[in-house]
Amino acid sequence: MSKSNINPPPLSLRLVRKLVRKEMVEEIEGNLYEYFDFLHQDNRRFLLLRYWLEVVQYFRPAFLKMFKLKINIMFFFNPKIAARNLLRHRSSTVISLLGFTIGLTSVLFLYFYIENELTYDDFHADKDQIFKVYRTSQDANGDWYDIGVSAPPYAAALKNDFPGTIKETLRYSIDDWVVTRGESQFYENRTMIADTNFFEFFSYPLIQGDPETVLDEMANVVLSEELAKKYFGDEDPVGQNITLNGQSAFVVAGVFGKPENKTHLDFDMVLSMQLYEGAEWFQGWWRNFVSTYVKINPVEAPYLSSQFEGFMEKYLGEDFKQNNNKNGLKIVSLNDIYFHKARYDDINSGSKATLWILGSVAIAILFIACFNYINLSIAQSYKRSKEVGIRKVLGVDKSRLIGQFMGESLVLVLLSMTIAILLSVALQNTLNTYFQLEVNYRWHDLNLWYFFGGVLAIIMLTSGLYPALLLSSFDSLQILKNNKPTLGRNIFVRKGLIIAQFTLSVFLLVVTMLIYVQLQYMNDKDLGYDATAVLVIDTDPEIRAGYENFRNRLLQHADIRQVTVSSGVPGGFHDSYGIHFVDGEESVRVNTVFADPYYLDAFDIQVVAGRGFDDQLSTEQEQALMINESALKATGLNADEIIGKTVKIPFREWDRKIVGVYKDYHFKTLKDEVAPQAIIMGQDMRRISIKMNERGIVETLSQIELLYGDVAPSYPMKSWMLEQDLEKQYEQEDQQAKVFSIFSMISIGLACMGIFGLAAFSAQQRQKELSIRKVLGASVQQVILLISKEFLLLVSIAILVAIPMIWKFMENWLSDFAYRIQITDHLLLFILGGIITALVAFVTIGLKTYRTASVNPAETIRQE
């Protein structure tokens, strides 16, 4: 038997010797030593948990010694008795089962969503060594931000300047390409152009092809399994030809599959960067269009980061002086890239704040379900008191009673878990569709079963142990003598649970309403421009060459009001430059749009001083510039002083004359304040914007597509409605609102189940009092109100406790928005949330106590 220097836990070996048959002990011990050594050598996560799971597997009937039971089986957990009790108290069982099932189904969905988000890019072999290089810059307000793209020369320069630190570099760019296969044409907007080491650097699974050579040839292309099926059906794609962007044939050199985990990169096809490397523009330090990655030892990340200032000064120092603005560099680990926010970053991204919120909601739902079960158990304890008294008289000690009651709780929870798993499978697509998510349920993941074990332990400790201790603590003599237990000392526990449940419910309900109000505020806020019925088209070489013809033909259509071409559109790309508005070295940083004379008219942006661009002036194209009100304010001048001045744009070595000032508009999201901006005359043809009449949009779009096909027959039209694209900026907030809305309803429902049980308990405890009150003339309504007052007081306390929690949470959540609602303007929502919660609680209590209040008082008094 080989033993490691690090031995397994001694307790596990003692248990094996105590419980396992003598002739098998030595073999099992040897296996455990070897397994424990293997886990250590392989640095496995959850080492002890994995080891103990292995130990438990040996405690099977075939391995165990024979033991004689010295005590009657009735003193241990008896499944038959458990089943009988659960069936006898059917209403409580159904409510508890429903509460746990709904709670666990909700928790499972949230667990899988959070687990999916936290395991992005986990499949890469060198994930801890991979870092992305981000440029950093200052916006027009002076705030620093990260930029996800850099220029091609960065990779080679970094490798050259830090050869002992940087092991390997990688560059890629995502672009749109047109694929021709036979007579068919496809528009692929997730085409990656990458360095030849892409499949060595990352660990995307290659089904066909060698990762070392698959991109070595300039004409090689690697397809996703889905694209290969789409183009070639059941044929072997490797060696087949396809045409890209109307160029010569490219050869399919490999096929890659879908990775086990999600990835921050989204692509369907990979081409070789050799396609670009020969071009002169590819060597420019300001051609920022590639993403750059490096492989380094993680411990060297701080050292490398400390060297970036000197690196940037070495290669771009002169440009910084000319532009009066510096850029920086930073690196971000692959493990953090998915949650890292940067501009112009063509990657999938998530939010850790959202995960914290969803995790908190999951915990809240789970505890509400547990509190609900405790309340129902307390209510049932009154009915089971005689059973406990008889068991104690027959000699059953407290520990065995606890075992029986805990066992009953375990049966109920395991049944709920089973139903919750089945429901999760059935509702997966429905929930994904409702929340607009793509949550994968990976049942084979070992971590899921660790999670299940943890949830089971939490539920048993929070909801199973207390009722078991309560029931087993009854005084048998008092029960048999008075036929009722004394539960007064548990009153604070019961009331505390009610307050906790409804605090969480009110919190989720009011937060949901406030989030929806903020979203509505953003939808209703005047953005300073009109995005209604605006179609935006991405340009291609053919449409740029034939733009004037395309524009003139579009304007002949009765339902097209204006057409403009620009470098960007509201909500989209905006570059920034330092501009000298007055003599001297100081410049104002402004966001820029390069546009033709029709930009302001197309978006209905108002001119507040001077004039707009004049398409009749021949000098306008190279001389005119307009600024917004924020840029005017930044100069410290008034409109009369600034209009007509010639300004300098040092980086471009341009002189421009300010012809007008236009009203501020929200060219970014409402999370950002309106920054200084300039619109510069000049045709930087990246986006064509077409303003249409709102009537007959479908027919107008068809006409636009036909005209586009005539002018640019080689390229499919890539377009989108601007208004819909702007709505996507707040998808994350919309998802949060949906999560809060659905789970606030669930939490209130679960809390009402708990109060339902306590209302029943209270009514039973006070049956004699209520009967006497009825004899003295009290109506059914008065009796219901009497019982309800106690619980409505607890709900009122819960509302008061929830208010500061809601306030603090919403202040943090709203801090991301430069333009936001004021909570003090919406105090009515706090009152409304409280009223809704109290009303639901009152109806729940009334439904349960009505039957008790309607009982003939003579029967109750006679029984007493």
Coordinates of C-alpha atoms in Angstrom, one line a residue, residues 480-738:
L480 CA -51.9 14.9 28.8
K481 CA -53.4 16.8 31.7
N482 CA -54.4 20.0 29.9
N483 CA -54.6 18.6 26.3
K484 CA -52.5 21.6 25.0
P485 CA -48.9 22.8 25.0
T486 CA -47.5 26.1 26.2
L487 CA -46.0 28.0 23.3
G488 CA -45.8 31.5 24.7
R489 CA -42.0 31.6 24.9
N490 CA -41.9 31.2 21.1
I491 CA -44.0 34.2 20.3
F492 CA -41.0 36.4 19.4
V493 CA -39.7 33.8 17.0
R494 CA -43.0 33.6 15.3
K495 CA -43.5 37.3 15.0
G496 CA -39.9 37.8 13.9
L497 CA -40.4 35.4 11.1
I498 CA -43.5 37.3 9.9
I499 CA -41.7 40.6 10.0
A500 CA -38.7 39.1 8.1
Q501 CA -40.9 37.6 5.4
F502 CA -42.9 40.7 4.7
T503 CA -39.8 43.0 4.9
L504 CA -38.3 41.1 2.0
S505 CA -41.6 41.1 0.2
V506 CA -42.1 44.8 0.5
F507 CA -38.5 45.4 -0.4
L508 CA -38.8 43.5 -3.7
L509 CA -42.2 45.0 -4.5
V510 CA -41.3 48.6 -4.0
V511 CA -37.9 48.2 -5.7
T512 CA -39.6 46.7 -8.7
M513 CA -42.0 49.7 -9.0
L514 CA -39.1 52.3 -8.6
I515 CA -37.0 50.5 -11.3
Y516 CA -40.0 50.6 -13.7
V517 CA -40.5 54.3 -12.9
Q518 CA -36.8 55.0 -13.8
L519 CA -37.1 53.0 -17.0
Q520 CA -40.2 54.9 -17.9
Y521 CA -38.5 58.2 -17.1
M522 CA -35.7 57.3 -19.5
N523 CA -38.2 56.3 -22.2
D524 CA -40.2 59.6 -21.8
K525 CA -37.2 62.0 -21.4
D526 CA -36.6 64.3 -24.3
L527 CA -33.3 63.3 -25.8
G528 CA -32.9 66.5 -27.8
Y529 CA -33.2 64.7 -31.1
D530 CA -35.8 62.6 -33.0
A531 CA -35.0 58.9 -33.5
T532 CA -38.4 57.9 -34.6
A533 CA -38.6 56.1 -38.0
V534 CA -34.8 56.5 -38.6
L535 CA -33.1 53.6 -40.4
V536 CA -29.4 53.3 -40.0
I537 CA -27.3 51.5 -42.6
D538 CA -23.7 50.3 -42.2
T539 CA -21.8 51.3 -45.3
D540 CA -19.7 49.1 -47.6
P541 CA -17.3 50.0 -50.4
E542 CA -19.9 49.9 -53.1
I543 CA -22.5 52.0 -51.3
R544 CA -19.8 54.6 -50.4
A545 CA -18.8 54.8 -54.1
G546 CA -22.4 55.3 -55.2
Y547 CA -23.7 57.2 -52.2
E548 CA -24.8 60.4 -54.1
N549 CA -26.8 58.3 -56.6
F550 CA -28.3 56.3 -53.7
R551 CA -29.3 59.4 -51.7
N552 CA -30.8 61.2 -54.7
R553 CA -33.0 58.1 -55.6
L554 CA -34.1 57.7 -51.9
L555 CA -35.2 61.3 -51.7
Q556 CA -37.5 60.8 -54.7
H557 CA -39.6 58.5 -52.5
A558 CA -42.6 60.3 -50.9
D559 CA -42.1 58.8 -47.5
I560 CA -38.4 59.5 -47.1
R561 CA -37.9 62.9 -45.5
Q562 CA -34.1 63.2 -45.2
V563 CA -30.9 61.2 -45.8
T564 CA -27.5 61.9 -44.2
V565 CA -24.1 60.2 -43.9
S566 CA -21.9 60.5 -40.9
S567 CA -19.2 58.9 -38.8
G568 CA -21.7 57.9 -36.1
V569 CA -25.2 58.2 -34.9
P570 CA -26.8 59.1 -31.5
G571 CA -26.1 56.3 -29.0
G572 CA -23.3 54.9 -31.2
F573 CA -19.6 55.6 -32.0
H574 CA -18.2 59.0 -31.2
D575 CA -14.5 59.8 -31.3
S576 CA -12.9 62.6 -29.3
Y577 CA -10.3 65.3 -30.0
G578 CA -8.6 68.2 -28.2
I579 CA -9.6 71.5 -29.9
H580 CA -8.0 74.9 -29.3
F581 CA -11.0 77.3 -29.2
V582 CA -8.9 80.2 -28.0
D583 CA -5.2 81.2 -28.5
G584 CA -2.8 79.2 -26.3
E585 CA -2.0 75.6 -25.5
E586 CA -5.1 74.8 -23.5
S587 CA -7.7 72.8 -25.4
V588 CA -11.2 71.6 -24.8
R589 CA -11.8 67.8 -25.2
V590 CA -14.9 67.3 -27.4
N591 CA -16.6 64.3 -28.8
T592 CA -16.9 64.5 -32.6
V593 CA -19.2 63.6 -35.4
F594 CA -18.1 64.0 -39.0
A595 CA -21.2 64.6 -41.1
D596 CA -22.6 66.1 -44.2
P597 CA -24.8 69.2 -44.1
Y598 CA -28.1 67.3 -43.5
Y599 CA -27.2 65.6 -40.2
L600 CA -29.0 68.2 -38.0
D601 CA -32.1 68.2 -40.1
A602 CA -32.3 64.3 -40.2
F603 CA -32.3 64.1 -36.4
D604 CA -34.2 67.4 -35.8
I605 CA -31.5 68.9 -33.7
Q606 CA -32.1 72.6 -33.0
V607 CA -29.6 75.4 -33.8
V608 CA -29.6 77.9 -30.9
A609 CA -27.1 80.4 -32.2
G610 CA -25.5 81.2 -35.6
R611 CA -26.5 78.9 -38.4
G612 CA -26.4 75.3 -39.5
F613 CA -24.3 73.9 -42.4
D614 CA -25.0 75.3 -45.8
D615 CA -24.8 72.7 -48.7
Q616 CA -24.6 75.6 -51.2
L617 CA -21.2 76.9 -50.0
S618 CA -18.3 75.3 -51.7
T619 CA -16.0 76.2 -48.7
E620 CA -18.2 74.5 -46.1
Q621 CA -16.8 71.1 -46.6
E622 CA -13.3 72.0 -45.5
Q623 CA -14.0 74.9 -43.1
A624 CA -17.2 74.6 -41.1
L625 CA -17.7 73.3 -37.6
M626 CA -20.5 73.5 -35.1
I627 CA -20.4 72.9 -31.3
N628 CA -23.1 72.1 -28.7
E629 CA -24.1 74.1 -25.7
S630 CA -21.8 72.1 -23.4
A631 CA -18.8 72.8 -25.5
L632 CA -19.7 76.5 -25.6
K633 CA -19.9 76.5 -21.8
A634 CA -16.5 74.7 -21.6
T635 CA -14.8 77.5 -23.5
G636 CA -16.0 80.2 -21.1
L637 CA -17.2 82.4 -24.0
N638 CA -20.7 83.3 -25.1
A639 CA -22.3 82.5 -28.4
D640 CA -21.6 85.9 -30.0
E641 CA -17.9 85.7 -29.0
I642 CA -17.4 82.1 -30.3
I643 CA -19.2 82.2 -33.7
G644 CA -16.9 83.1 -36.5
K645 CA -13.8 82.1 -34.6
T646 CA -11.2 79.8 -36.2
V647 CA -10.3 76.9 -34.1
K648 CA -7.5 74.4 -34.4
I649 CA -7.6 70.6 -34.2
P650 CA -3.9 69.8 -33.6
F651 CA -4.1 66.1 -34.1
R652 CA -5.5 66.5 -37.6
E653 CA -3.6 69.7 -38.3
W654 CA -6.9 71.3 -39.2
D655 CA -8.3 74.8 -39.0
R656 CA -12.1 75.1 -38.8
K657 CA -14.5 78.0 -38.4
I658 CA -17.4 77.8 -35.9
V659 CA -20.6 78.7 -37.8
G660 CA -23.2 77.8 -35.2
V661 CA -24.1 76.4 -31.8
Y662 CA -26.7 73.6 -31.5
K663 CA -28.8 72.5 -28.6
D664 CA -27.4 69.8 -26.3
Y665 CA -28.7 66.3 -27.2
H666 CA -28.1 63.0 -25.5
F667 CA -25.7 61.4 -28.0
K668 CA -24.7 58.8 -25.3
T669 CA -27.0 57.0 -22.9
L670 CA -28.8 58.7 -20.0
K671 CA -26.2 57.2 -17.7
D672 CA -23.8 59.9 -18.9
E673 CA -24.1 63.6 -18.7
V674 CA -24.1 65.5 -22.0
A675 CA -20.5 66.2 -22.9
P676 CA -19.0 68.8 -25.1
Q677 CA -19.4 67.8 -28.7
A678 CA -18.5 69.2 -32.2
I679 CA -20.0 68.3 -35.6
I680 CA -17.4 68.7 -38.3
M681 CA -18.2 69.0 -41.9
G682 CA -16.6 66.1 -43.8
Q683 CA -17.9 62.9 -45.2
D684 CA -16.6 60.1 -43.0
M685 CA -19.0 57.5 -44.5
R686 CA -19.6 54.9 -41.8
R687 CA -23.3 55.3 -41.2
I688 CA -26.2 56.3 -43.5
S689 CA -29.3 57.5 -41.6
I690 CA -32.6 57.7 -43.4
K691 CA -35.5 59.6 -41.8
M692 CA -38.8 58.2 -42.9
N693 CA -42.5 59.1 -42.4
E694 CA -44.0 56.9 -39.7
R695 CA -46.8 55.6 -42.0
G696 CA -46.0 52.7 -44.3
I697 CA -42.6 52.0 -42.8
V698 CA -42.7 48.3 -44.0
E699 CA -43.3 49.3 -47.6
T700 CA -40.6 52.1 -47.4
L701 CA -38.1 49.6 -46.0
S702 CA -38.7 47.3 -48.9
Q703 CA -38.1 50.1 -51.4
I704 CA -34.9 51.1 -49.6
E705 CA -33.6 47.5 -49.8
L706 CA -34.4 47.4 -53.5
L707 CA -32.5 50.6 -54.2
Y708 CA -29.6 49.4 -52.1
G709 CA -29.4 46.2 -54.1
D710 CA -29.2 48.3 -57.3
V711 CA -26.3 50.5 -56.0
A712 CA -24.4 47.8 -54.1
P713 CA -25.3 44.4 -55.6
S714 CA -22.3 42.6 -54.1
Y715 CA -23.2 43.4 -50.5
P716 CA -26.4 42.6 -48.5
M717 CA -27.8 45.6 -46.6
K718 CA -26.9 45.7 -42.9
S719 CA -29.4 48.0 -41.2
W720 CA -31.3 48.6 -38.0
M721 CA -34.0 51.0 -36.7
L722 CA -32.3 53.5 -34.5
E723 CA -35.2 53.7 -31.9
Q724 CA -35.0 49.9 -31.3
D725 CA -31.2 50.1 -31.0
L726 CA -31.4 52.8 -28.4
E727 CA -33.8 50.7 -26.3
K728 CA -31.2 47.9 -26.2
Q729 CA -28.9 50.2 -24.2
Y730 CA -31.1 49.5 -21.2
E731 CA -31.6 45.8 -21.6
Q732 CA -29.8 45.0 -18.4
E733 CA -32.0 47.3 -16.4
D734 CA -35.1 45.9 -18.1
Q735 CA -34.0 42.4 -17.2
Q736 CA -33.5 43.4 -13.6
A737 CA -37.0 44.9 -13.5
K738 CA -38.4 41.7 -14.8

